[in-house]
Short mmCIF file of C-alpha atoms in Angstrom, two decimals:
data_model
loop_
_atom_site.label_atom_id
_atom_site.label_comp_id
_atom_site.label_asym_id
_atom_site.label_seq_id
_atom_site.Cartn_x
_atom_site.Cartn_y
_atom_site.Cartn_z
CA UNK A 6 0.15 0.04 0.18
CA UNK A 7 2.74 2.62 0.67
CA UNK A 8 4.71 2.21 -2.75
CA UNK A 9 1.94 2.72 -5.05
CA UNK A 10 0.79 5.76 -2.66
CA UNK A 11 4.61 7.02 -2.87
CA UNK A 12 4.39 6.86 -6.50
CA UNK A 13 1.41 8.81 -6.72
CA UNK A 14 2.86 11.41 -4.48
CA UNK A 15 5.79 11.33 -6.80
CA UNK A 16 3.95 12.16 -10.09
CA UNK A 17 1.41 14.51 -8.28
CA UNK A 18 4.52 17.28 -7.53
CA UNK A 19 5.97 16.59 -10.73
CA UNK A 20 5.81 19.10 -13.63
CA UNK A 21 4.38 17.62 -17.00
CA UNK A 22 7.85 18.20 -18.30
CA UNK A 23 9.68 15.79 -15.96
CA UNK A 24 6.91 13.40 -16.49
CA UNK A 25 7.10 13.04 -20.16
CA UNK A 26 10.83 13.61 -20.15
CA UNK A 27 12.07 11.23 -17.16
CA UNK A 28 8.68 8.81 -17.05
CA UNK A 29 6.36 7.87 -13.65
CA UNK A 30 9.06 6.23 -11.80
CA UNK A 31 11.42 9.01 -11.65
CA UNK A 32 12.20 11.39 -8.46
CA UNK A 33 10.71 14.81 -9.18
CA UNK A 34 13.28 17.83 -9.84
CA UNK A 35 11.57 20.16 -7.39
CA UNK A 36 7.99 20.27 -6.42
CA UNK A 37 5.33 21.34 -8.52
CA UNK A 38 1.87 21.95 -7.05
CA UNK A 39 0.29 23.40 -10.57
CA UNK A 40 -1.43 20.01 -10.46
CA UNK A 41 -2.95 19.96 -7.14
CA UNK A 42 -4.25 23.74 -7.64
CA UNK A 43 -5.87 23.19 -11.04
CA UNK A 44 -7.56 20.01 -9.95
CA UNK A 45 -8.99 21.67 -6.52
CA UNK A 46 -10.13 24.29 -8.60
CA UNK A 47 -11.50 22.20 -11.88
CA UNK A 48 -13.68 20.67 -9.60
CA UNK A 49 -14.24 22.64 -6.27
CA UNK A 50 -12.60 20.01 -4.32
CA UNK A 51 -13.43 21.57 -1.10
CA UNK A 52 -17.40 21.33 -1.96
CA UNK A 53 -16.69 17.75 -3.15
CA UNK A 54 -14.49 16.96 -0.01
CA UNK A 55 -17.27 18.23 2.36
CA UNK A 56 -20.12 15.90 0.56
CA UNK A 57 -18.09 12.68 0.76
CA UNK A 58 -17.55 13.35 4.37
CA UNK A 59 -20.92 14.07 5.49
CA UNK A 60 -22.35 11.20 3.40
CA UNK A 61 -19.73 8.69 4.59
CA UNK A 62 -19.59 9.85 8.06
CA UNK A 63 -23.20 9.89 8.39
CA UNK A 64 -23.43 6.50 6.87
CA UNK A 65 -20.56 4.88 9.10
CA UNK A 66 -22.83 6.14 11.87
CA UNK A 67 -26.19 4.94 10.87
CA UNK A 68 -24.82 1.68 9.99
CA UNK A 69 -23.21 1.28 13.37
CA UNK A 70 -26.61 1.99 14.95
CA UNK A 71 -28.90 -0.20 12.58
CA UNK A 72 -26.38 -3.26 13.01
CA UNK A 73 -26.32 -2.60 16.55
CA UNK A 74 -29.92 -2.94 17.17
CA UNK A 75 -30.70 -5.49 14.74
CA UNK A 76 -27.73 -7.54 16.16
CA UNK A 77 -29.23 -7.03 19.61
CA UNK A 78 -32.60 -9.02 18.58
CA UNK A 79 -31.09 -11.43 16.73
CA UNK A 80 -28.37 -12.39 18.85
CA UNK A 81 -29.45 -11.56 22.28
CA UNK A 82 -33.25 -11.21 21.85
CA UNK A 83 -33.00 -14.99 19.63
CA UNK A 84 -36.09 -13.94 17.57
CA UNK A 85 -38.06 -16.60 15.54
CA UNK A 86 -36.56 -17.55 12.38
CA UNK A 87 -32.98 -16.39 13.43
CA UNK A 88 -31.34 -18.70 10.74
CA UNK A 89 -33.52 -17.36 8.02
CA UNK A 90 -33.12 -13.62 9.10
CA UNK A 91 -29.35 -14.18 8.88
CA UNK A 92 -29.74 -16.01 5.54
CA UNK A 93 -31.32 -13.13 4.48
CA UNK A 94 -28.61 -10.67 5.42
CA UNK A 95 -25.91 -12.78 3.97
CA UNK A 96 -27.95 -12.46 0.57
CA UNK A 97 -28.07 -8.84 0.79
CA UNK A 98 -24.15 -8.81 1.30
CA UNK A 99 -23.60 -10.92 -1.92
CA UNK A 100 -26.45 -8.98 -4.38
CA UNK A 101 -24.21 -6.72 -6.35
CA UNK A 102 -24.81 -3.26 -6.76
CA UNK A 103 -25.47 -3.30 -10.10
CA UNK A 104 -28.77 -5.17 -9.80
CA UNK A 105 -29.84 -2.28 -7.20
CA UNK A 106 -28.87 0.45 -9.35
CA UNK A 107 -32.29 0.78 -11.12
CA UNK A 108 -34.63 0.00 -8.37
CA UNK A 109 -32.91 2.43 -6.29
CA UNK A 110 -33.11 4.93 -8.98
CA UNK A 111 -36.97 4.40 -9.59
CA UNK A 112 -37.90 4.59 -5.47
CA UNK A 113 -35.57 7.93 -5.25
CA UNK A 114 -37.64 9.60 -8.13
CA UNK A 115 -40.83 8.33 -6.50
CA UNK A 116 -40.36 9.75 -3.10
CA UNK A 117 -38.60 12.92 -4.43
CA UNK A 118 -35.09 11.92 -2.90
CA UNK A 119 -32.89 11.58 -5.97
CA UNK A 120 -30.13 13.79 -6.74
CA UNK A 121 -30.07 14.61 -2.77
CA UNK A 122 -27.03 12.82 -0.61
CA UNK A 123 -29.90 12.00 2.00
CA UNK A 124 -30.95 9.26 -0.49
CA UNK A 125 -27.25 7.83 -0.51
CA UNK A 126 -26.92 8.01 3.67
CA UNK A 127 -30.34 5.87 3.66
CA UNK A 128 -29.13 3.42 0.80
CA UNK A 129 -25.56 3.01 2.10
CA UNK A 130 -26.64 2.84 5.89
CA UNK A 131 -28.83 -0.26 4.94
CA UNK A 132 -26.08 -2.06 2.60
CA UNK A 133 -23.48 -1.46 5.23
CA UNK A 134 -25.85 -2.29 7.85
CA UNK A 135 -26.53 -5.85 6.51
CA UNK A 136 -22.85 -6.91 6.76
CA UNK A 137 -22.65 -5.20 10.19
CA UNK A 138 -25.63 -6.90 11.20
CA UNK A 139 -24.44 -10.27 10.39
CA UNK A 140 -20.74 -9.90 11.96
CA UNK A 141 -22.70 -8.60 15.44
CA UNK A 142 -25.28 -11.10 15.41
CA UNK A 143 -22.47 -14.37 15.78
CA UNK A 144 -20.57 -11.58 18.32
CA UNK A 145 -23.73 -10.98 20.22
CA UNK A 146 -24.67 -14.69 20.37
CA UNK A 147 -21.77 -15.50 22.46
CA UNK A 148 -22.44 -12.69 24.68
CA UNK A 149 -22.61 -13.72 28.86
CA UNK A 150 -25.84 -14.46 29.35
CA UNK A 151 -25.29 -14.37 33.14
CA UNK A 152 -24.54 -10.61 32.86
CA UNK A 153 -27.25 -9.89 30.92
CA UNK A 154 -29.42 -11.86 33.61
CA UNK A 155 -27.71 -10.16 36.39
CA UNK A 156 -28.94 -6.68 34.96
CA UNK A 157 -32.55 -7.65 34.63
CA UNK A 158 -32.70 -8.95 38.10
CA UNK A 159 -31.27 -5.50 38.94
CA UNK A 160 -34.23 -3.94 37.43
CA UNK A 161 -32.67 -3.15 33.69
CA UNK A 162 -35.34 -3.02 30.79
CA UNK A 163 -33.90 -4.29 27.32
CA UNK A 164 -32.91 -0.58 26.39
CA UNK A 165 -30.79 -0.12 29.31
CA UNK A 166 -29.39 -3.72 28.95
CA UNK A 167 -28.38 -2.73 25.47
CA UNK A 168 -27.12 0.75 25.83
CA UNK A 169 -25.46 0.30 29.60
CA UNK A 170 -23.92 -3.52 29.00
CA UNK A 171 -23.88 -4.70 25.71
CA UNK A 172 -22.67 -1.34 23.82
CA UNK A 173 -19.90 -0.46 26.16
CA UNK A 174 -18.32 -4.26 26.15
CA UNK A 175 -18.90 -4.40 22.24
CA UNK A 176 -17.09 -0.82 22.03
CA UNK A 177 -13.77 -2.23 19.78
CA UNK A 178 -16.09 -4.26 17.35
CA UNK A 179 -17.97 -1.07 16.75
CA UNK A 180 -15.20 0.68 16.46
CA UNK A 181 -13.67 -1.52 13.51
CA UNK A 182 -17.39 -1.18 11.89
CA UNK A 183 -17.19 2.59 12.18
CA UNK A 184 -13.80 2.57 10.28
CA UNK A 185 -14.81 -0.08 7.51
CA UNK A 186 -18.09 1.18 7.15
CA UNK A 187 -16.77 5.17 6.26
CA UNK A 188 -13.76 3.79 3.91
CA UNK A 189 -16.07 1.62 2.13
CA UNK A 190 -18.65 4.51 1.15
CA UNK A 191 -15.76 6.80 0.58
CA UNK A 192 -14.55 4.48 -2.20
CA UNK A 193 -18.41 3.97 -3.80
CA UNK A 194 -18.70 4.90 -7.32
CA UNK A 195 -21.54 3.60 -9.14
CA UNK A 196 -24.45 4.27 -6.74
CA UNK A 197 -23.23 7.87 -6.45
CA UNK A 198 -22.74 8.24 -10.29
CA UNK A 199 -26.12 7.25 -10.75
CA UNK A 200 -28.06 9.04 -7.68
CA UNK A 201 -25.97 12.39 -7.83
CA UNK A 202 -25.83 13.71 -11.27
CA UNK A 203 -25.58 17.44 -10.53
CA UNK A 204 -22.25 19.03 -9.75
CA UNK A 205 -23.01 20.46 -6.19
CA UNK A 206 -23.90 16.80 -4.63
CA UNK A 207 -20.95 15.15 -6.05
CA UNK A 208 -18.41 12.91 -4.29
CA UNK A 209 -14.78 12.49 -4.40
CA UNK A 210 -14.65 9.27 -6.24
CA UNK A 211 -17.05 10.66 -8.45
CA UNK A 212 -15.40 13.88 -9.35
CA UNK A 213 -11.84 11.64 -10.04
CA UNK A 214 -13.94 10.30 -13.07
CA UNK A 215 -13.83 13.76 -15.02
CA UNK A 216 -10.16 13.62 -15.80
CA UNK A 217 -10.62 10.78 -17.92
CA UNK A 218 -10.89 12.04 -21.59
CA UNK A 219 -11.61 10.10 -24.47
CA UNK A 220 -8.35 10.54 -26.08
CA UNK A 221 -6.19 12.23 -23.80
CA UNK A 222 -5.23 12.12 -20.01
CA UNK A 223 -3.28 14.41 -17.66
CA UNK A 224 -1.09 12.11 -16.09
CA UNK A 225 -0.04 14.65 -13.50
CA UNK A 226 -3.53 15.94 -12.56
CA UNK A 227 -4.86 12.33 -12.56
CA UNK A 228 -2.10 11.65 -9.84
CA UNK A 229 -2.85 14.84 -8.25
CA UNK A 230 -6.20 13.71 -7.73
CA UNK A 231 -5.63 10.21 -6.90
CA UNK A 232 -3.45 11.80 -3.82
CA UNK A 233 -6.11 14.34 -2.62
CA UNK A 234 -8.87 11.78 -2.90
CA UNK A 235 -7.08 9.07 -0.89
CA UNK A 236 -5.66 11.37 2.09
CA UNK A 237 -8.87 12.12 3.91
CA UNK A 238 -9.88 8.66 4.17
CA UNK A 239 -6.04 7.50 4.92
CA UNK A 240 -6.20 10.42 7.67
CA UNK A 241 -9.64 8.60 8.86
CA UNK A 242 -7.70 5.59 8.93
CA UNK A 243 -4.93 6.56 10.98
CA UNK A 244 -6.85 8.41 13.44
CA UNK A 245 -9.04 5.26 14.21
CA UNK A 246 -5.95 2.87 14.07
CA UNK A 247 -5.84 2.35 17.51
CA UNK A 248 -9.35 1.45 17.51
CA UNK A 249 -9.26 -1.15 14.63
CA UNK A 250 -6.30 -2.63 16.05
CA UNK A 251 -7.95 -3.21 19.65
CA UNK A 252 -11.27 -4.14 17.91
CA UNK A 253 -8.99 -7.25 15.82
CA UNK A 254 -7.40 -7.82 18.92
CA UNK A 255 -10.37 -8.49 20.96
CA UNK A 256 -12.04 -10.38 18.49
CA UNK A 257 -8.74 -12.81 17.92
CA UNK A 258 -9.16 -13.30 21.71
CA UNK A 259 -12.77 -14.31 21.90
#
């Protein structure tokens, strides 16, 4: 992962003349930020970045909340038909997004949410929650029943058991899901391309596509765009790296 990022960084700060004369693997002769500035102004990257942060952050939080609620009912509540419900969530995970494009487009048009960021937040929250529910159901299914029974003897209701016992104990796993949901949503391309046609609502992944011409491609600007598109997700990953490591370690111990 580090080597491709270094190559992209190298080519992003080169001048077009250096790239043409020495190739993509040569060291830059000086730092040139013209490609970064040109891409930023060309796609209004500040607005695009805000759209992606709002959508990805909202999906990460909403997806984790939905996953916890679903998994609590399936793993601890032991609802009837638990196996079939989990099979439904597995099916939702393996269903390709290409099969969802037209139904989601039609539904968004019907309810007036087409070309709004809220439409993507709803769609991706449900999609990500399908995976999160399947994962958390197995975790909560092995949750110590003695702790739950002791809490109920002390007078705790179902919501109190969930928010005061289950969620704090499962916090490392929830942190892992939060990071995954954010990064996965950040990298989505097809559904944002279809559901957000206007420039005001574009995401970073869609904005990168405007650089590809039919017969011409600006290599330095493409690398600059890739660098700007990857840095926010990388920064988010590094900020929550300790949470991610702790969650994986807890899963390994269990």
